mmCIF file of C-alpha atoms in Angstrom:
data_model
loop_
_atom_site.group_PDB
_atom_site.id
_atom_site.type_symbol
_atom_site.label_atom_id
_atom_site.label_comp_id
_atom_site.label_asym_id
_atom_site.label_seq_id
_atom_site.Cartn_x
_atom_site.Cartn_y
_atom_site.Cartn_z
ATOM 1 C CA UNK A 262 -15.210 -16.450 34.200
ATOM 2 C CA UNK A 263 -11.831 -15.300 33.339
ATOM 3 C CA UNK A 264 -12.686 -14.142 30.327
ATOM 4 C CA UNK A 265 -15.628 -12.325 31.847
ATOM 5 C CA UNK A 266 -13.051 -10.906 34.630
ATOM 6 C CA UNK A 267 -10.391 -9.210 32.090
ATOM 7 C CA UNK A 268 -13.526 -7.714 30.451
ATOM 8 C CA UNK A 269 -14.690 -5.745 33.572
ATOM 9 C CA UNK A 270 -11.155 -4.842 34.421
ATOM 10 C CA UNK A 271 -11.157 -3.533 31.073
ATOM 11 C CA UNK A 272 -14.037 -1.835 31.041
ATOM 12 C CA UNK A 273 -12.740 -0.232 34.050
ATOM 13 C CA UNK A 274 -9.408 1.382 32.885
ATOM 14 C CA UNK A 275 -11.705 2.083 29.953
ATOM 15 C CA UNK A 276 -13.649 4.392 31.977
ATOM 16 C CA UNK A 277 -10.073 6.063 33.074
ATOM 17 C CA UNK A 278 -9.367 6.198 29.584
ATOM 18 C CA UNK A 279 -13.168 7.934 28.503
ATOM 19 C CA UNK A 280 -12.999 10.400 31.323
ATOM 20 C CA UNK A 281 -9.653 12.352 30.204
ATOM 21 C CA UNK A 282 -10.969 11.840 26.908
ATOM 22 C CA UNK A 283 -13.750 13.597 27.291
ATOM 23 C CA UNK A 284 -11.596 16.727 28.346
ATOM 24 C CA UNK A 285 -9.290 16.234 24.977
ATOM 25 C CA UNK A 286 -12.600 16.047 22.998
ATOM 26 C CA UNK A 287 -14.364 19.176 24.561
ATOM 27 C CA UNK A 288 -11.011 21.406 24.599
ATOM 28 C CA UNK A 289 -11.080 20.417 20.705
ATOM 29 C CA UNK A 290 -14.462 20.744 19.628
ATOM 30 C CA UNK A 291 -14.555 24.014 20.852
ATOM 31 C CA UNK A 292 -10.790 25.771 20.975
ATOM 32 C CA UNK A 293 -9.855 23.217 17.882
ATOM 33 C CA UNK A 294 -6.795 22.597 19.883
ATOM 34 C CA UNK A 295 -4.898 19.816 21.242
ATOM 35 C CA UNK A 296 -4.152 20.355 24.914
ATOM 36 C CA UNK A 297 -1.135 17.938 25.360
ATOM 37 C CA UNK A 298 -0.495 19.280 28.932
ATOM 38 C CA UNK A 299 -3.685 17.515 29.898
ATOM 39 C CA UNK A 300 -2.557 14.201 30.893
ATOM 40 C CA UNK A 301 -0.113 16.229 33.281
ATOM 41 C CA UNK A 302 -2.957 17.481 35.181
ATOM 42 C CA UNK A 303 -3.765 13.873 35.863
ATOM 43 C CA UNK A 304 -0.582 13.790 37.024
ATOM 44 C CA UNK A 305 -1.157 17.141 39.523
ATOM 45 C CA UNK A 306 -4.337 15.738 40.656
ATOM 46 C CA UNK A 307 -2.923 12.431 41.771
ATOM 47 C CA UNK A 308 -0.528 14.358 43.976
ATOM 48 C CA UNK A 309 -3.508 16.758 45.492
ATOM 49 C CA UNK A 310 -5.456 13.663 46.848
ATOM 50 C CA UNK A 311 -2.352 11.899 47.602
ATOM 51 C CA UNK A 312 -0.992 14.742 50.082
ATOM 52 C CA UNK A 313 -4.594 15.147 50.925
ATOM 53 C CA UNK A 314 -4.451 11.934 52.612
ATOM 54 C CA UNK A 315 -1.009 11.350 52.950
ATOM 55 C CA UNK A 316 -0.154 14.665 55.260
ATOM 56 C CA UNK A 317 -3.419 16.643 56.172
ATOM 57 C CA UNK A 318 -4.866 13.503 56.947
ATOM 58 C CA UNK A 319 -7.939 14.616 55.295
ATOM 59 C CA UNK A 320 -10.878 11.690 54.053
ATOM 60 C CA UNK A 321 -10.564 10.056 50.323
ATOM 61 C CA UNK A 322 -13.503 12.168 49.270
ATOM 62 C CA UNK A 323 -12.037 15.395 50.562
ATOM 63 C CA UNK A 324 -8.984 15.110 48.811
ATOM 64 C CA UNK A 325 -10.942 13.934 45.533
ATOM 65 C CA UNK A 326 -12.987 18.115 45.582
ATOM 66 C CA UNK A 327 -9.565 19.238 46.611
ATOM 67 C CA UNK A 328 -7.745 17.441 43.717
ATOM 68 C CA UNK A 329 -11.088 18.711 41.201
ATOM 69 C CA UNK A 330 -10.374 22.419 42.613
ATOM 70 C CA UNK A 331 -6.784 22.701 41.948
ATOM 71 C CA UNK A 332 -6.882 21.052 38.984
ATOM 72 C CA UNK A 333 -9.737 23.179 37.428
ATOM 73 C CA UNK A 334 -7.680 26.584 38.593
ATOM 74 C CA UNK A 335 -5.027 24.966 37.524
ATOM 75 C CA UNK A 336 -6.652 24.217 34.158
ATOM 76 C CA UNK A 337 -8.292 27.904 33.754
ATOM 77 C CA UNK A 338 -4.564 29.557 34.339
ATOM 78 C CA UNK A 339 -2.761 27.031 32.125
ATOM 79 C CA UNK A 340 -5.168 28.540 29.043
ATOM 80 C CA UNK A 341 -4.950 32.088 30.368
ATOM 81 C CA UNK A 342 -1.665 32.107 30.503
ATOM 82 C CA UNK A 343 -0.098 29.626 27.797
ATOM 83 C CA UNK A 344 -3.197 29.274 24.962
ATOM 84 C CA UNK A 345 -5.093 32.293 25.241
ATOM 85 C CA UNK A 346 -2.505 35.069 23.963
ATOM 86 C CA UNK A 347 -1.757 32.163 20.929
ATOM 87 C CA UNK A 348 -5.817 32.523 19.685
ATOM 88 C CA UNK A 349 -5.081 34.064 16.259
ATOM 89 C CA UNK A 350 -1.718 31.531 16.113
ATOM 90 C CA UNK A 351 -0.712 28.761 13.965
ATOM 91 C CA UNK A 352 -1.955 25.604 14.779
ATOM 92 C CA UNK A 353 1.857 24.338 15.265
ATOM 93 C CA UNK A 354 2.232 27.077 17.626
ATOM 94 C CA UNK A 355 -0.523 25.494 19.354
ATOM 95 C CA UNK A 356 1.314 22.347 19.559
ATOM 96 C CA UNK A 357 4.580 23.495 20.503
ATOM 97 C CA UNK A 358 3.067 25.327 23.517
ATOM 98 C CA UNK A 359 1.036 22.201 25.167
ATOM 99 C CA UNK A 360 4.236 19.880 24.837
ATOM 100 C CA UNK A 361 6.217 23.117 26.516
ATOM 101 C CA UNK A 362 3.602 23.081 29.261
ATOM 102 C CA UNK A 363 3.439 19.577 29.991
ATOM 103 C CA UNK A 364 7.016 18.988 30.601
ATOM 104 C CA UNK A 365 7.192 22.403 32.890
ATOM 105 C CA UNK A 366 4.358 20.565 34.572
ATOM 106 C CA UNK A 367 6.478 17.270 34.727
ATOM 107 C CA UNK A 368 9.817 19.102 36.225
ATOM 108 C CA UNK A 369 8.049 21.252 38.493
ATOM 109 C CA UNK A 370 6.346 17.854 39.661
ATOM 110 C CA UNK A 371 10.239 16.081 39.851
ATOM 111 C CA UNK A 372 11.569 19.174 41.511
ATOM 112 C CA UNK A 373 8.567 19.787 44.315
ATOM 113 C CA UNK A 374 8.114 16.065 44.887
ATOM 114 C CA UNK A 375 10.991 14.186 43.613
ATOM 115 C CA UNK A 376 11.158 11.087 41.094
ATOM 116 C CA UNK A 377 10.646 8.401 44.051
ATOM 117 C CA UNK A 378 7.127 6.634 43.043
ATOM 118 C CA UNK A 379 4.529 7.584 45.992
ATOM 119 C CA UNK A 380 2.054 4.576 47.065
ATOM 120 C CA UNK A 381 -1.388 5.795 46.356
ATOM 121 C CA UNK A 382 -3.896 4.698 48.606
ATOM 122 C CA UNK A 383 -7.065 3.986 46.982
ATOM 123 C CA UNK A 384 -10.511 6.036 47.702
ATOM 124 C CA UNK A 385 -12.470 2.937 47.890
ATOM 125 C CA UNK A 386 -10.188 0.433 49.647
ATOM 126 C CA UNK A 387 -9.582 -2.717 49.230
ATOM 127 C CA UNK A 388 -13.104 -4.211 48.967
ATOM 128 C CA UNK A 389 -13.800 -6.545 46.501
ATOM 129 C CA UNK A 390 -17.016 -8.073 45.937
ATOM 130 C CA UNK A 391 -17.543 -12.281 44.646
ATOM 131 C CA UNK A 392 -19.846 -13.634 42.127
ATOM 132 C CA UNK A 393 -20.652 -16.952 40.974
ATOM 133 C CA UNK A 394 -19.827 -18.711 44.507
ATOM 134 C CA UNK A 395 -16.780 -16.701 44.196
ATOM 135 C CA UNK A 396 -15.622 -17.516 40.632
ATOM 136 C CA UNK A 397 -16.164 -13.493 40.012
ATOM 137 C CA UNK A 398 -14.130 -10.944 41.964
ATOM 138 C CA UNK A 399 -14.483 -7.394 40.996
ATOM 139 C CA UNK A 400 -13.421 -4.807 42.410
ATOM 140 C CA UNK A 401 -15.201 -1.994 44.512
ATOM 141 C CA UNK A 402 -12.685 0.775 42.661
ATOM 142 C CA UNK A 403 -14.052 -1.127 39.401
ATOM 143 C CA UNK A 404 -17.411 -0.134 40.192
ATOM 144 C CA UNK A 405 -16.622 2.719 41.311
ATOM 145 C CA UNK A 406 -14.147 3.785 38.526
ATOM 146 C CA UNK A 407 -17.574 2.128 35.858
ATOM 147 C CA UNK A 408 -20.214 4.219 37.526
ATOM 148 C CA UNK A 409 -18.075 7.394 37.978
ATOM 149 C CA UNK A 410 -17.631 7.615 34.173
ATOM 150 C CA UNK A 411 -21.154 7.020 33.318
ATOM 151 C CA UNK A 412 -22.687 9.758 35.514
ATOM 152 C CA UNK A 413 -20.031 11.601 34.743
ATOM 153 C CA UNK A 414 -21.218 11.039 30.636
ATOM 154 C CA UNK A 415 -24.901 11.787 31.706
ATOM 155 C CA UNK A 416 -24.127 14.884 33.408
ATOM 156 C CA UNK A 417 -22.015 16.400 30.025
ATOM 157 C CA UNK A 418 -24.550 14.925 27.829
ATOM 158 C CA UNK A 419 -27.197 17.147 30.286
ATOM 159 C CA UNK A 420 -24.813 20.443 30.422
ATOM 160 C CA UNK A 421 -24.404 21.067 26.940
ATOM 161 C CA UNK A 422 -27.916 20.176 25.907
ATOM 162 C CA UNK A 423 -29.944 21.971 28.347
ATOM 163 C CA UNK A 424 -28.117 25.168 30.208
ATOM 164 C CA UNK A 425 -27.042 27.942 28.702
ATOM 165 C CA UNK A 426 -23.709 27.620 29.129
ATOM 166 C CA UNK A 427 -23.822 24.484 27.117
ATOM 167 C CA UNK A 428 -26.077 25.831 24.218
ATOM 168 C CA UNK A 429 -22.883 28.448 23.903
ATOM 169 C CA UNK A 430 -20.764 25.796 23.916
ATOM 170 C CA UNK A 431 -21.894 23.840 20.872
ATOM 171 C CA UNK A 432 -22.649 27.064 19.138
ATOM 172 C CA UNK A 433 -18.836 28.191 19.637
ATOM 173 C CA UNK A 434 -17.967 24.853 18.175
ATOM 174 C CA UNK A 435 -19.762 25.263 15.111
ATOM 175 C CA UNK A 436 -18.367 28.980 14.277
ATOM 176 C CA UNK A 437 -16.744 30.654 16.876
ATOM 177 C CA UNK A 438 -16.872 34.019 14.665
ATOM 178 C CA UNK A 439 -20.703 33.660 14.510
ATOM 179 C CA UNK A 440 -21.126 32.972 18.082
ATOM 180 C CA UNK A 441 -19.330 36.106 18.928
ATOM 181 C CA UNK A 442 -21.883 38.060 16.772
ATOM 182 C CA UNK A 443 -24.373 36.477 18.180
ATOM 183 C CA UNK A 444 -23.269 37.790 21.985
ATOM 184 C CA UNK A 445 -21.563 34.961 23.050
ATOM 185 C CA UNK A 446 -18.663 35.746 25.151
ATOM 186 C CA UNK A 447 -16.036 33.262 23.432
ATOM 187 C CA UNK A 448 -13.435 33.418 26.051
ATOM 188 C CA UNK A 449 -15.486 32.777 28.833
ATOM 189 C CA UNK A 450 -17.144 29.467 26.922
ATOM 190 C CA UNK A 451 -13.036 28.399 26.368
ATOM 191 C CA UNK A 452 -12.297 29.023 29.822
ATOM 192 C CA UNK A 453 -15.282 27.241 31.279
ATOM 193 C CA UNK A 454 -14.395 24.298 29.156
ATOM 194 C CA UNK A 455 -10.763 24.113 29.887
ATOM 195 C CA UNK A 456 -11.804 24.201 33.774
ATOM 196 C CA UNK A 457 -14.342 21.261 32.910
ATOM 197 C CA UNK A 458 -11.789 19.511 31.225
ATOM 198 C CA UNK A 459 -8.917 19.927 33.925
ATOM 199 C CA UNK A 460 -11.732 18.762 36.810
ATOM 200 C CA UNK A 461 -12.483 15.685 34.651
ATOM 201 C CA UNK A 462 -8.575 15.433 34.998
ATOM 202 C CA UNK A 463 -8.134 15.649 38.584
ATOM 203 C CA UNK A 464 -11.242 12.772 38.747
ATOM 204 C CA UNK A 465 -9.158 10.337 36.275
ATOM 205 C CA UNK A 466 -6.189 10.880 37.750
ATOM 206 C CA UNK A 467 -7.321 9.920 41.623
ATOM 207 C CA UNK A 468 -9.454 6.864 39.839
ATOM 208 C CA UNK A 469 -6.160 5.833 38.208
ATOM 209 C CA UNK A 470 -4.190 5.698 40.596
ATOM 210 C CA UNK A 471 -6.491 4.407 42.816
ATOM 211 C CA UNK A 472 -6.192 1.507 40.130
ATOM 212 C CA UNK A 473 -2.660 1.068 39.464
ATOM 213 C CA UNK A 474 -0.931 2.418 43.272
ATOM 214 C CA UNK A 475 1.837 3.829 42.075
ATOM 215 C CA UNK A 476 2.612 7.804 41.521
ATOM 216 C CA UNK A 477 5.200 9.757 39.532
ATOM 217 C CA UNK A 478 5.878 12.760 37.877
ATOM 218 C CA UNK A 479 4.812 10.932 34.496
ATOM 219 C CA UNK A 480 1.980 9.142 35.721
ATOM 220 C CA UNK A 481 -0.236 11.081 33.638
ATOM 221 C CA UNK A 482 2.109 10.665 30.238
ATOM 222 C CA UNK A 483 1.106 7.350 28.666
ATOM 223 C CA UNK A 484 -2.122 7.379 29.629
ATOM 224 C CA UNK A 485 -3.006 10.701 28.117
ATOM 225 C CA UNK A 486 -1.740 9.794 25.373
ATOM 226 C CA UNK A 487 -4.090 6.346 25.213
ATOM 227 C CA UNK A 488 -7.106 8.838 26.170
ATOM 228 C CA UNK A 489 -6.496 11.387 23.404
ATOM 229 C CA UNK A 490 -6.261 7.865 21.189
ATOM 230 C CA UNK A 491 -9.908 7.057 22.498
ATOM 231 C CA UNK A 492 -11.133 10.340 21.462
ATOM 232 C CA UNK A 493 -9.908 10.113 18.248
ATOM 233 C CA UNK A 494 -10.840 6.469 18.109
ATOM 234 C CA UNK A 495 -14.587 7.385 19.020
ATOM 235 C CA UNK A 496 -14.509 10.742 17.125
ATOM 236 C CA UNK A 497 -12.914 13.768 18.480
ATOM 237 C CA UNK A 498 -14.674 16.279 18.968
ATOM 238 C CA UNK A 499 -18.156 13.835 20.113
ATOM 239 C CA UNK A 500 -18.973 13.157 24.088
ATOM 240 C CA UNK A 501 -20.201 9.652 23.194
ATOM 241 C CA UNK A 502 -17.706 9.149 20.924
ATOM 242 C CA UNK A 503 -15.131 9.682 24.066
ATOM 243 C CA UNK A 504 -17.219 7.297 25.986
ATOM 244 C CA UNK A 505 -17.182 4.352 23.211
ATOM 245 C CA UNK A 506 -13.387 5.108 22.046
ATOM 246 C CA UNK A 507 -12.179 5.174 25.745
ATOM 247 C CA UNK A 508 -14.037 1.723 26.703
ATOM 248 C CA UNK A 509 -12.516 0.013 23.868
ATOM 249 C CA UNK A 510 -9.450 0.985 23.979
ATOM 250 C CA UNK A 511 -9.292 -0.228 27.708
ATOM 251 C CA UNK A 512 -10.879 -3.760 26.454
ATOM 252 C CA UNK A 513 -8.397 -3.901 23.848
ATOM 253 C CA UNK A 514 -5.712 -2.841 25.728
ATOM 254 C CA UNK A 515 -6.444 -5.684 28.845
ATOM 255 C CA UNK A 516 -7.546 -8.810 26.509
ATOM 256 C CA UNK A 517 -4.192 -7.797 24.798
ATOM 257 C CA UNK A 518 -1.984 -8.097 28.033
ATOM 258 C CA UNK A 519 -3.812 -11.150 28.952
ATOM 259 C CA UNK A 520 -3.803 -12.872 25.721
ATOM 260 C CA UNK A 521 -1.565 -11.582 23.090
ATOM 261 C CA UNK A 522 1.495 -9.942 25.345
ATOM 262 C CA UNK A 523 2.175 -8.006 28.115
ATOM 263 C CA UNK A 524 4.670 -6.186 26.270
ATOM 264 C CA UNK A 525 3.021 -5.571 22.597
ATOM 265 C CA UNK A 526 -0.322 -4.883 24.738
ATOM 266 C CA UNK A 527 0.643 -1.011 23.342
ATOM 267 C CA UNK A 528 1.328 -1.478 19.798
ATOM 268 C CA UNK A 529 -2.084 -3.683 19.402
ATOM 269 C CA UNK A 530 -3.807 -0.828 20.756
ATOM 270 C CA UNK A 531 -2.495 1.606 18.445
ATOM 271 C CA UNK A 532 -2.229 -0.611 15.766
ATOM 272 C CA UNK A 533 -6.003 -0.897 16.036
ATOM 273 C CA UNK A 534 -6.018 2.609 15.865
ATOM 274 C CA UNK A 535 -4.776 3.188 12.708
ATOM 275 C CA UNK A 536 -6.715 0.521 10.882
ATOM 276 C CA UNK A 537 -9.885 2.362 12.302
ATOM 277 C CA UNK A 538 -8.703 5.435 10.851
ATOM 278 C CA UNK A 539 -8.068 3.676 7.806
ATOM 279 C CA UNK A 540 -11.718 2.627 7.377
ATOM 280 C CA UNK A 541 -13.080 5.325 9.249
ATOM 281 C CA UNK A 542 -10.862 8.787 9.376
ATOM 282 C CA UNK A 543 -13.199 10.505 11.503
ATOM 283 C CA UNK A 544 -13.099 8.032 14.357
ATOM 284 C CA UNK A 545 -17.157 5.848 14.768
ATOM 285 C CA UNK A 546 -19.171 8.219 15.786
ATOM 286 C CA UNK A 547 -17.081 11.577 14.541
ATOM 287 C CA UNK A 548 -18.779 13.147 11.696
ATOM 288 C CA UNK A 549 -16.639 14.234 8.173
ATOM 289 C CA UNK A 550 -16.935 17.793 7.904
ATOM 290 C CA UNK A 551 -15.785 19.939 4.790
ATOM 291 C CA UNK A 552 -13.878 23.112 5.383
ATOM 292 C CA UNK A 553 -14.574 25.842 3.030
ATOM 293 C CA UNK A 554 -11.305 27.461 1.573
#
């Protein structure tokens, strides 16, 4: 039963993990860009719901939508402003931008808010339910967090295979030139993806904290990093392959704490990492593509 309890826990944070990873993966297979500034929106989205609550008083739910609007106006102006002018740029360019924007994001958070950690109050209580005459406990913000990330999947999966929108989102991430040819407004397919992403953001970041209670200005820094590990664990650049990397990376990353070490639980994930990539460079379900030159 232990055993079975450190699994759902980490299928849980795994689910944290797969939902910002599917914004890293969709911001990549379409803009081929690495939007490092996304686990700060995590971050910005915690703070939403947490004021939501906090001082307006308002329900969990409420400040969930409020945390998903910001965060996707948020995410639309951050790639107006910061990516958009850099389209023709360097890939380092690129870079050098999204770690700019994330730490503005982080000192704007330290200088509106302060460094003092915030207790997060979670949007599904305290209620846990018992299994096995009570040998089981999980979690209602387990469930929650578990079923969250798989309608969450289904509803991607359904976007980009049937509506429009979604049809001109794969076809941008095949050739973006070609696409534009073709009538596709390119921008507008960027922008709706970047405001996708940063909703998927805000959704992670209330579900994580809801998890772990305990809010900062870099609440969103290691854990973006894990989630942009998970998508290029699963293959970046695939929705399922966000899915898969994110929930085994969470597994890993709990089984580790609870039976390796609490303090290596980091390096084994990573370390697992890179002997994936060894066998399999383009993550296990990313697909090996050759570039023409």
């Amino acid at each position: 039963m232990i055993f079975l309890s450190h699994l759902i826990n980490g299928m849980s944070l795994g689910s944290v993990y797969a939902i910002i990873a599917l914004g890293y993966t969709m911001v990549y297979g379409i803009a081929r860009m690495l939007n490092f500034a996304h686990g700060d929106v995590i971050m910005i989205g915690g703070y939403v719901s947490f004021f939501a609550a906090a001082s307006w008083g308002l329900p969990p739910m409420a400040g969930l939508l409020l945390a998903v609007v910001v965060c996707t106006v948020l995410g639309v102006t951050i790639e107006r402003l910061a990516y958009k002018p850099l389209r023709q740029a360097t890939s380092l360019a690129v870079l050098i931008t999204a770690i700019g924007v994330s730490y503005f994001l982080q000192n704007t958070a330290q200088l509106l808010w302060t460094s003092n950690p915030k207790v997060f109050t979670s949007i599904a209580g305290n209620a846990n339910f018992q299994f096995f005459d009570g040998g089981l406990i999980v979690s209602l913000i387990a469930i929650v967090t578990m079923s969250a990330c798989l309608i969450i999947m289904a509803a991607l999966t359904w976007l980009t295979v049937k509506t429009k929108i979604g049809k001109a989102m794969r076809a941008c991430s095949e050739d973006k030139a070609a696409s534009q040819l073709m009538g596709i407004n390119v921008d507008l397919v960027i922008s709706v993806t970047f405001a996708i992403g940063a909703a998927l953001a805000a959704v992670a970041g209330v579900l994580l904290c809801s998890m772990y209670p305990t809010l900062t200005p870099t609440t969103g820094a290691m854990p973006g990093i894990k989630a942009f590990t998970a998508a290029v664990f699963g293959g970046i650049g695939s929705i399922p392959g966000a899915l898969l990397g994110g929930v085994l990376l969470g597994i890993i990353e709990i089984l580790g704490k609870a039976y390796i070490s609490t303090q290596l639980s980091d390096a084994i994930v990573f370390s697992v990492l890179i002997i994936i990539l060894l066998v399999k460079p383009a993550g296990l379900l990313g697909r090996r593509t050759i570039e023409k030159v």
